[in-house]
Coordinates of N, CA and C in Angstrom, one line a residue:
S1 N 24.2 -52.6 16.2 CA 22.8 -53.1 16.0 C 22.2 -53.5 17.3
H2 N 20.9 -53.7 17.3 CA 20.1 -54.1 18.5 C 20.2 -53.1 19.7
T3 N 20.4 -51.9 19.4 CA 20.4 -50.8 20.4 C 19.5 -49.7 20.1
L4 N 19.0 -49.0 21.1 CA 18.0 -48.0 20.8 C 18.6 -46.6 20.7
T5 N 19.9 -46.5 21.0 CA 20.6 -45.2 20.8 C 21.9 -45.4 20.0
Y6 N 22.3 -44.3 19.4 CA 23.6 -44.3 18.6 C 24.3 -43.0 18.8
R7 N 25.6 -43.0 19.1 CA 26.3 -41.8 19.2 C 27.1 -41.5 17.9
C8 N 26.9 -40.3 17.3 CA 27.6 -40.0 16.1 C 29.1 -39.9 16.3
R9 N 29.8 -40.4 15.3 CA 31.3 -40.3 15.3 C 31.8 -39.4 14.2
G10 N 33.1 -39.2 14.2 CA 33.8 -38.4 13.2 C 33.5 -38.8 11.8
G11 N 33.5 -40.1 11.6 CA 33.3 -40.6 10.2 C 31.8 -40.4 9.7
D12 N 30.9 -40.0 10.6 CA 29.5 -39.8 10.2 C 29.3 -38.4 9.7
I13 N 30.3 -37.4 9.9 CA 30.1 -36.1 9.5 C 29.9 -36.0 8.0
G14 N 28.9 -35.3 7.6 CA 28.5 -35.1 6.2 C 27.6 -36.2 5.6
R15 N 27.3 -37.2 6.5 CA 26.5 -38.3 6.0 C 25.2 -38.3 6.8
R16 N 24.3 -39.2 6.4 CA 23.0 -39.4 7.1 C 23.0 -40.7 7.7
I17 N 22.3 -40.9 8.9 CA 22.2 -42.1 9.6 C 20.9 -42.8 9.3
R18 N 20.9 -44.0 8.9 CA 19.6 -44.8 8.6 C 19.4 -45.8 9.7
V19 N 18.3 -45.8 10.3 CA 17.9 -46.8 11.3 C 16.8 -47.6 10.8
V20 N 16.9 -48.9 11.0 CA 15.9 -49.9 10.5 C 15.3 -50.7 11.7
L21 N 14.0 -50.7 11.8 CA 13.3 -51.5 12.9 C 12.6 -52.7 12.2
R22 N 12.9 -53.8 12.7 CA 12.3 -55.1 12.2 C 11.6 -55.8 13.4
P23 N 10.4 -55.5 13.6 CA 9.7 -56.1 14.8 C 9.6 -57.7 14.7
I24 N 9.9 -58.3 15.8 CA 9.8 -59.8 15.9 C 9.1 -60.1 17.2
S25 N 8.1 -60.9 17.0 CA 7.3 -61.3 18.2 C 8.0 -62.4 19.0
S26 N 7.5 -62.7 20.2 CA 8.1 -63.7 21.0 C 7.9 -65.1 20.4
F27 N 7.1 -65.2 19.4 CA 6.9 -66.5 18.7 C 7.7 -66.6 17.4
G28 N 8.6 -65.5 17.2 CA 9.5 -65.5 16.1 C 8.8 -65.0 14.8
Q29 N 7.6 -64.4 14.9 CA 7.0 -63.9 13.7 C 7.6 -62.5 13.4
V30 N 8.0 -62.2 12.1 CA 8.6 -61.0 11.7 C 7.5 -60.0 11.1
G31 N 7.5 -58.8 11.7 CA 6.5 -57.8 11.2 C 7.1 -57.0 10.1
E32 N 6.3 -56.0 9.7 CA 6.7 -55.1 8.6 C 7.9 -54.2 9.0
E33 N 8.9 -54.1 8.2 CA 10.1 -53.4 8.5 C 9.9 -51.9 8.3
L34 N 10.4 -51.1 9.3 CA 10.3 -49.7 9.2 C 11.7 -49.1 9.2
S35 N 11.8 -47.9 8.6 CA 13.1 -47.3 8.6 C 13.0 -45.8 8.6
A36 N 14.0 -45.1 9.0 CA 14.0 -43.6 9.1 C 15.5 -43.2 8.8
I37 N 15.6 -42.0 8.2 CA 16.9 -41.5 7.8 C 17.0 -40.1 8.5
S38 N 18.2 -39.9 9.2 CA 18.4 -38.6 9.9 C 18.8 -37.5 9.0
P39 N 18.7 -36.3 9.4 CA 19.3 -35.2 8.7 C 20.9 -35.4 8.6
E40 N 21.5 -34.6 7.8 CA 23.0 -34.6 7.6 C 23.7 -34.4 9.0
V41 N 24.6 -35.2 9.3 CA 25.4 -35.1 10.5 C 26.4 -33.9 10.3
L42 N 26.4 -33.0 11.2 CA 27.2 -31.8 11.1 C 28.2 -31.8 12.3
C43 N 29.4 -31.2 12.0 CA 30.4 -31.2 13.0 C 30.4 -30.0 14.0
S44 N 29.5 -29.1 13.7 CA 29.5 -27.9 14.6 C 28.1 -27.4 14.8
P45 N 27.8 -26.7 15.8 CA 26.4 -26.2 16.1 C 26.0 -25.2 15.0
P46 N 24.7 -25.0 14.9 CA 24.2 -24.0 13.9 C 24.6 -22.6 14.3
T47 N 24.7 -21.7 13.4 CA 25.2 -20.3 13.7 C 24.7 -19.4 12.6
F48 N 24.8 -18.1 12.9 CA 24.5 -17.0 11.9 C 25.9 -16.4 11.5
T49 N 26.1 -16.5 10.2 CA 27.4 -15.8 9.7 C 27.2 -14.3 9.6
G50 N 26.0 -13.8 9.6 CA 25.7 -12.4 9.6 C 24.4 -12.1 10.2
A51 N 24.3 -11.0 10.9 CA 23.1 -10.5 11.5 C 23.0 -9.0 11.5
W52 N 22.0 -8.4 10.9 CA 21.9 -7.0 10.7 C 20.5 -6.5 11.1
V53 N 20.3 -5.2 11.3 CA 19.0 -4.6 11.5 C 18.9 -3.5 10.5
H54 N 17.8 -3.6 9.7 CA 17.5 -2.7 8.6 C 16.2 -2.0 9.0
T55 N 16.0 -0.8 8.4 CA 14.7 -0.1 8.5 C 13.9 -0.6 7.3
A56 N 12.6 -0.3 7.3 CA 11.7 -0.8 6.3 C 12.1 -0.2 4.9
E57 N 12.8 1.0 5.0 CA 13.3 1.6 3.7 C 14.6 1.0 3.2
G58 N 15.1 0.0 4.0 CA 16.3 -0.7 3.5 C 17.6 -0.1 4.1
N59 N 17.5 0.9 5.0 CA 18.7 1.5 5.5 C 19.3 0.6 6.6
T60 N 20.6 0.4 6.6 CA 21.2 -0.4 7.6 C 21.5 0.4 8.8
L61 N 21.1 -0.1 10.0 CA 21.3 0.6 11.3 C 22.7 0.2 11.9
R62 N 23.3 1.1 12.6 CA 24.5 0.8 13.3 C 24.2 0.0 14.6
V63 N 24.8 -1.2 14.7 CA 24.6 -2.0 15.9 C 25.9 -2.4 16.5
S64 N 25.9 -2.8 17.8 CA 27.1 -3.5 18.4 C 26.6 -4.7 19.1
H65 N 27.5 -5.5 19.7 CA 27.2 -6.7 20.3 C 27.2 -6.7 21.8
A66 N 27.2 -5.5 22.4 CA 27.1 -5.3 23.8 C 26.6 -3.9 24.0
P67 N 25.8 -3.6 25.1 CA 25.3 -2.3 25.4 C 26.5 -1.3 25.7
D68 N 26.5 -0.1 25.1 CA 27.5 0.9 25.4 C 28.9 0.5 24.9
L69 N 29.0 -0.5 24.1 CA 30.3 -0.9 23.6 C 30.2 -0.5 22.1
A70 N 31.0 0.5 21.7 CA 31.0 1.0 20.3 C 29.6 1.5 19.9
V71 N 28.7 1.7 20.8 CA 27.4 2.2 20.5 C 27.3 3.7 20.9
L72 N 26.6 4.5 20.1 CA 26.5 5.9 20.4 C 25.9 6.2 21.7
A73 N 26.5 7.1 22.4 CA 25.9 7.6 23.7 C 24.7 8.4 23.2
Q74 N 23.8 8.6 24.1 CA 22.6 9.4 23.8 C 22.9 10.8 23.3
G75 N 22.5 11.1 22.1 CA 22.7 12.4 21.5 C 23.9 12.5 20.6
D76 N 24.8 11.5 20.7 CA 26.0 11.6 19.8 C 25.7 11.3 18.4
P77 N 26.3 12.1 17.4 CA 26.0 11.8 16.0 C 26.8 10.5 15.6
C78 N 26.3 9.9 14.5 CA 26.9 8.7 14.0 C 28.2 9.0 13.3
P79 N 29.4 8.5 13.7 CA 30.6 8.8 13.0 C 30.7 8.0 11.7
D80 N 30.0 6.9 11.5 CA 30.2 6.2 10.3 C 29.0 6.4 9.3
H81 N 28.2 7.5 9.6 CA 27.1 7.9 8.7 C 25.9 7.0 8.7
L82 N 25.9 6.0 9.5 CA 24.7 5.1 9.5 C 23.7 5.8 10.5
P83 N 22.4 5.7 10.1 CA 21.4 6.5 10.8 C 21.0 5.8 12.1
N84 N 20.6 6.7 13.1 CA 20.0 6.2 14.3 C 18.6 5.6 14.0
P85 N 18.1 4.7 14.8 CA 16.6 4.3 14.7 C 15.8 5.5 15.1
M86 N 14.6 5.7 14.5 CA 13.8 6.8 14.8 C 12.4 6.3 15.2
L87 N 11.7 7.2 16.0 CA 10.3 6.9 16.3 C 9.5 6.6 15.1
G88 N 8.8 5.5 15.1 CA 7.9 5.1 14.0 C 8.6 4.2 13.0
D89 N 9.9 4.0 13.1 CA 10.7 3.1 12.2 C 10.2 1.7 12.5
T90 N 10.2 0.9 11.4 CA 10.0 -0.6 11.5 C 11.4 -1.2 11.3
L91 N 11.9 -1.9 12.3 CA 13.2 -2.5 12.3 C 13.0 -3.9 11.8
N92 N 13.8 -4.3 10.8 CA 13.8 -5.7 10.3 C 15.1 -6.4 10.6
L93 N 15.0 -7.6 11.2 CA 16.1 -8.4 11.5 C 16.5 -9.3 10.2
V94 N 17.7 -9.2 9.8 CA 18.2 -9.9 8.6 C 19.3 -10.9 9.1
L95 N 19.1 -12.2 8.9 CA 20.0 -13.3 9.4 C 20.5 -14.1 8.2
H96 N 21.8 -14.4 8.2 CA 22.3 -15.4 7.3 C 22.7 -16.6 8.1
Y97 N 22.0 -17.7 7.9 CA 22.2 -18.9 8.7 C 23.0 -20.0 8.0
I98 N 23.8 -20.7 8.7 CA 24.4 -22.0 8.2 C 24.4 -23.0 9.3
G99 N 24.4 -24.3 9.0 CA 24.4 -25.3 10.0 C 23.4 -26.4 9.8
G100 N 23.0 -26.6 8.6 CA 22.0 -27.7 8.4 C 20.6 -27.2 8.3
E101 N 19.7 -28.2 8.3 CA 18.2 -27.9 8.2 C 17.8 -27.0 9.5
A102 N 17.3 -25.9 9.2 CA 17.0 -24.9 10.3 C 15.6 -25.2 10.9
A103 N 15.5 -25.0 12.2 CA 14.3 -25.0 12.9 C 13.9 -23.6 13.1
E104 N 12.9 -23.3 13.9 CA 12.5 -21.9 14.2 C 13.5 -21.3 15.2
H105 N 14.2 -20.2 14.8 CA 15.2 -19.6 15.6 C 14.5 -18.8 16.7
S106 N 15.3 -18.7 17.8 CA 14.8 -17.9 18.9 C 15.1 -16.4 18.7
I107 N 14.1 -15.5 18.8 CA 14.3 -14.1 18.6 C 13.6 -13.3 19.7
T108 N 14.3 -12.5 20.3 CA 13.7 -11.7 21.4 C 14.1 -10.2 21.3
W109 N 13.1 -9.3 21.3 CA 13.3 -7.9 21.3 C 13.1 -7.3 22.6
T110 N 14.0 -6.5 23.1 CA 13.9 -5.8 24.4 C 14.3 -4.4 24.4
R111 N 13.8 -3.6 25.3 CA 14.3 -2.2 25.5 C 15.3 -2.1 26.6
V112 N 16.4 -1.5 26.4 CA 17.5 -1.5 27.4 C 17.3 -0.3 28.3
G113 N 17.1 -0.5 29.6 CA 16.9 0.6 30.5 C 18.1 1.3 30.9
E114 N 18.0 2.3 31.8 CA 19.1 3.1 32.3 C 19.9 2.3 33.3
V115 N 21.1 2.6 33.5 CA 22.0 1.9 34.5 C 21.5 2.2 35.9
T116 N 21.3 1.2 36.7 CA 20.8 1.3 38.1 C 22.0 1.6 39.0
L117 N 21.7 1.8 40.3 CA 22.7 2.0 41.3 C 23.6 0.8 41.5
L118 N 23.1 -0.4 41.1 CA 23.8 -1.6 41.2 C 24.6 -1.9 39.9
R119 N 24.7 -0.9 39.0 CA 25.4 -1.1 37.8 C 24.7 -2.1 36.9
E120 N 23.4 -2.3 37.0 CA 22.7 -3.2 36.1 C 22.0 -2.4 35.1
R121 N 21.6 -3.1 34.0 CA 20.8 -2.5 32.9 C 19.6 -3.3 32.7
P122 N 18.5 -3.0 33.4 CA 17.3 -3.8 33.2 C 16.7 -3.7 31.8
E123 N 16.2 -4.8 31.3 CA 15.6 -4.8 30.0 C 14.1 -5.2 30.0
E124 N 13.3 -4.5 29.2 CA 11.9 -4.8 29.2 C 11.6 -5.5 27.9
L125 N 10.9 -6.6 28.1 CA 10.5 -7.4 26.9 C 9.5 -6.7 26.0
L126 N 9.8 -6.7 24.7 CA 8.9 -6.0 23.8 C 8.1 -7.0 22.9
Q127 N 8.8 -8.0 22.4 CA 8.1 -9.1 21.7 C 9.1 -10.2 21.4
E128 N 8.5 -11.4 21.0 CA 9.3 -12.6 20.8 C 8.9 -13.2 19.4
Q129 N 9.8 -13.9 18.8 CA 9.6 -14.7 17.6 C 9.1 -13.9 16.5
Q130 N 9.5 -12.7 16.4 CA 9.1 -11.8 15.2 C 10.4 -11.2 14.6
Q131 N 10.5 -11.2 13.3 CA 11.7 -10.6 12.7 C 11.6 -9.1 12.4
S132 N 10.6 -8.5 12.9 CA 10.5 -7.0 12.7 C 9.8 -6.4 14.0
Y133 N 10.1 -5.2 14.3 CA 9.6 -4.5 15.4 C 9.4 -3.0 15.0
T134 N 8.3 -2.4 15.4 CA 8.1 -1.0 15.1 C 8.3 -0.2 16.4
I135 N 9.1 0.8 16.3 CA 9.5 1.7 17.4 C 8.4 2.5 17.9
T136 N 8.2 2.6 19.2 CA 7.1 3.4 19.8 C 7.6 4.6 20.6
E137 N 6.7 5.4 21.0 CA 7.1 6.6 21.8 C 7.9 6.2 23.1
A138 N 7.6 5.0 23.7 CA 8.3 4.6 24.9 C 9.7 4.2 24.6
D139 N 10.1 4.0 23.4 CA 11.5 3.6 23.0 C 12.4 4.8 22.9
V140 N 11.9 6.0 22.7 CA 12.7 7.2 22.4 C 13.7 7.4 23.6
G141 N 15.0 7.5 23.2 CA 16.0 7.7 24.2 C 16.7 6.5 24.7
Y142 N 16.2 5.3 24.2 CA 16.7 4.0 24.7 C 17.2 3.2 23.5
Q143 N 18.1 2.2 23.9 CA 18.6 1.3 22.9 C 17.6 0.1 22.8
I144 N 17.6 -0.5 21.6 CA 16.8 -1.7 21.3 C 17.8 -2.9 21.2
H145 N 17.5 -3.9 21.9 CA 18.3 -5.1 22.0 C 17.6 -6.3 21.3
V146 N 18.3 -6.9 20.3 CA 17.7 -8.1 19.7 C 18.6 -9.3 20.0
H147 N 18.0 -10.3 20.7 CA 18.7 -11.5 21.1 C 18.3 -12.6 20.2
V148 N 19.2 -13.2 19.5 CA 18.9 -14.3 18.6 C 19.7 -15.6 18.9
V149 N 19.1 -16.7 18.7 CA 19.8 -18.0 18.9 C 19.4 -18.9 17.7
A150 N 20.5 -19.4 17.0 CA 20.2 -20.3 15.8 C 19.8 -21.7 16.3
R151 N 18.8 -22.2 15.7 CA 18.3 -23.6 16.1 C 18.2 -24.5 14.9
R152 N 18.7 -25.7 15.0 CA 18.7 -26.7 13.9 C 17.6 -27.7 14.2
A153 N 17.1 -28.4 13.1 CA 16.0 -29.3 13.2 C 16.3 -30.5 14.1
D154 N 17.5 -30.8 14.3 CA 17.9 -31.9 15.2 C 17.8 -31.6 16.7
G155 N 17.5 -30.3 17.0 CA 17.4 -29.9 18.4 C 18.6 -29.1 18.9
M156 N 19.7 -29.1 18.1 CA 20.9 -28.4 18.6 C 20.7 -26.9 18.3
Q157 N 21.2 -26.1 19.2 CA 21.2 -24.7 19.1 C 22.6 -24.1 19.3
G158 N 22.8 -22.9 18.6 CA 24.1 -22.3 18.7 C 24.2 -21.3 19.8
A159 N 25.3 -20.6 19.8 CA 25.6 -19.6 20.8 C 24.7 -18.4 20.5
P160 N 24.3 -17.7 21.5 CA 23.4 -16.5 21.3 C 24.2 -15.3 20.7
R161 N 23.4 -14.6 19.9 CA 24.0 -13.3 19.3 C 23.2 -12.2 19.8
H162 N 23.9 -11.0 20.1 CA 23.2 -9.8 20.6 C 23.5 -8.7 19.7
L163 N 22.4 -8.0 19.3 CA 22.5 -6.8 18.5 C 21.9 -5.6 19.3
Y164 N 22.6 -4.5 19.5 CA 22.2 -3.4 20.2 C 22.2 -2.2 19.2
T165 N 21.0 -1.5 19.1 CA 21.0 -0.3 18.2 C 21.6 0.9 19.0
A166 N 21.8 2.0 18.3 CA 22.0 3.3 19.0 C 20.7 3.7 19.7
H167 N 20.8 4.8 20.4 CA 19.6 5.3 21.1 C 18.6 5.8 20.1
V168 N 17.3 5.4 20.3 CA 16.2 5.8 19.5 C 16.1 7.4 19.5
S169 N 16.0 8.0 18.3 CA 15.8 9.4 18.2 C 14.4 9.7 17.8
R170 N 13.9 10.9 18.2 CA 12.6 11.3 17.9 C 12.4 12.1 16.6
Y171 N 13.3 13.0 16.3 CA 13.1 13.9 15.2 C 14.1 13.7 14.0
C172 N 15.4 13.3 14.3 CA 16.4 13.2 13.3 C 17.2 11.9 13.4
P173 N 17.4 11.3 12.2 CA 18.1 10.0 12.3 C 19.6 10.1 12.5
Y174 N 20.1 11.4 12.5 CA 21.6 11.5 12.6 C 22.1 11.9 14.0
T175 N 21.2 12.4 14.8 CA 21.5 12.7 16.2 C 20.3 13.0 17.0
S176 N 20.3 12.7 18.3 CA 19.2 13.0 19.1 C 19.4 14.3 19.9
R177 N 20.6 15.0 19.6 CA 20.8 16.3 20.2 C 19.9 17.3 19.6
K178 N 19.5 18.3 20.4 CA 18.7 19.4 19.8 C 19.5 20.2 18.8
H179 N 18.9 20.4 17.7 CA 19.6 21.2 16.6 C 18.5 21.7 15.6
A180 N 18.9 22.7 14.9 CA 17.9 23.2 13.9 C 18.2 22.7 12.5
H181 N 17.2 22.5 11.8 CA 17.3 22.1 10.3 C 17.2 23.4 9.5
V182 N 18.0 23.6 8.6 CA 18.0 24.8 7.7 C 17.4 24.5 6.4
G183 N 16.2 25.1 6.1 CA 15.5 24.8 4.9 C 15.1 23.3 4.8
G184 N 14.9 22.7 5.9 CA 14.5 21.2 5.9 C 15.7 20.3 5.8
V185 N 16.9 20.9 5.8 CA 18.1 20.0 5.7 C 18.9 20.0 7.0
C186 N 19.2 18.8 7.4 CA 20.0 18.6 8.7 C 21.4 19.0 8.4
P187 N 22.0 19.9 9.2 CA 23.4 20.3 9.0 C 24.4 19.1 9.2
I188 N 24.0 18.2 10.0 CA 24.9 17.0 10.3 C 24.9 16.1 9.0
A189 N 23.7 15.9 8.5 CA 23.6 15.1 7.2 C 24.4 15.8 6.1
L190 N 24.3 17.1 6.1 CA 25.0 17.9 5.0 C 26.5 17.7 5.2
S191 N 27.0 17.8 6.4 CA 28.4 17.6 6.6 C 28.8 16.2 6.2
Y192 N 28.0 15.2 6.5 CA 28.3 13.9 6.1 C 28.4 13.8 4.6
G193 N 27.5 14.4 3.9 CA 27.5 14.4 2.4 C 28.8 15.0 1.9
Q194 N 29.2 16.1 2.5 CA 30.4 16.8 2.0 C 31.6 16.0 2.3
L195 N 31.7 15.3 3.4 CA 32.8 14.4 3.7 C 32.9 13.2 2.7
A196 N 31.7 12.7 2.4 CA 31.6 11.6 1.5 C 32.1 12.0 0.1
S197 N 31.7 13.2 -0.4 CA 32.0 13.7 -1.7 C 33.5 13.9 -1.8
R198 N 34.1 14.4 -0.7 CA 35.6 14.6 -0.7 C 36.3 13.3 -0.7
A199 N 35.7 12.3 -0.2 CA 36.4 11.0 -0.1 C 36.4 10.3 -1.5
K200 N 35.5 10.7 -2.4 CA 35.5 10.1 -3.7 C 36.6 10.5 -4.6

């Protein structure tokens, strides 16, 4: 009591902290009592239990958590049958959050550039604080990086999460390599369908 700060302890986890202010003048007069209750005290920072990138049509895109790590090289077909992002696609970020009352999360979309002579990968800012992004002509051949940080109403924030798409394709969601479609059908998509039917 009689302090302006309080450090939460282990016994406070799962509870709320109530602070009461009772103003008293130098003449001993007592004013109106004021009180406030904190959000629930949590033992860990806020986080996302899941983070995905979907197209507007609801298709889940293949992503990794680092550039060029388990991400398709430019032109490689998707081994797990998930489509590449395509020119004109609207990408929607889907987040599953835990960690108490949420504040506005940090969301940043960037375009990942080519590797420089210094082995760096410069990134160009595309937009911030939006959960969707529409791919433009300038994105073709590049990866899209979504950087997200969970934030809680008490000001605490979690560790950053990184989602990197495969390289953006211009004509076909299955590969950016040049190939012909037969009767409007992608042979790569057809082979995927045959493999899937055999697996059933």
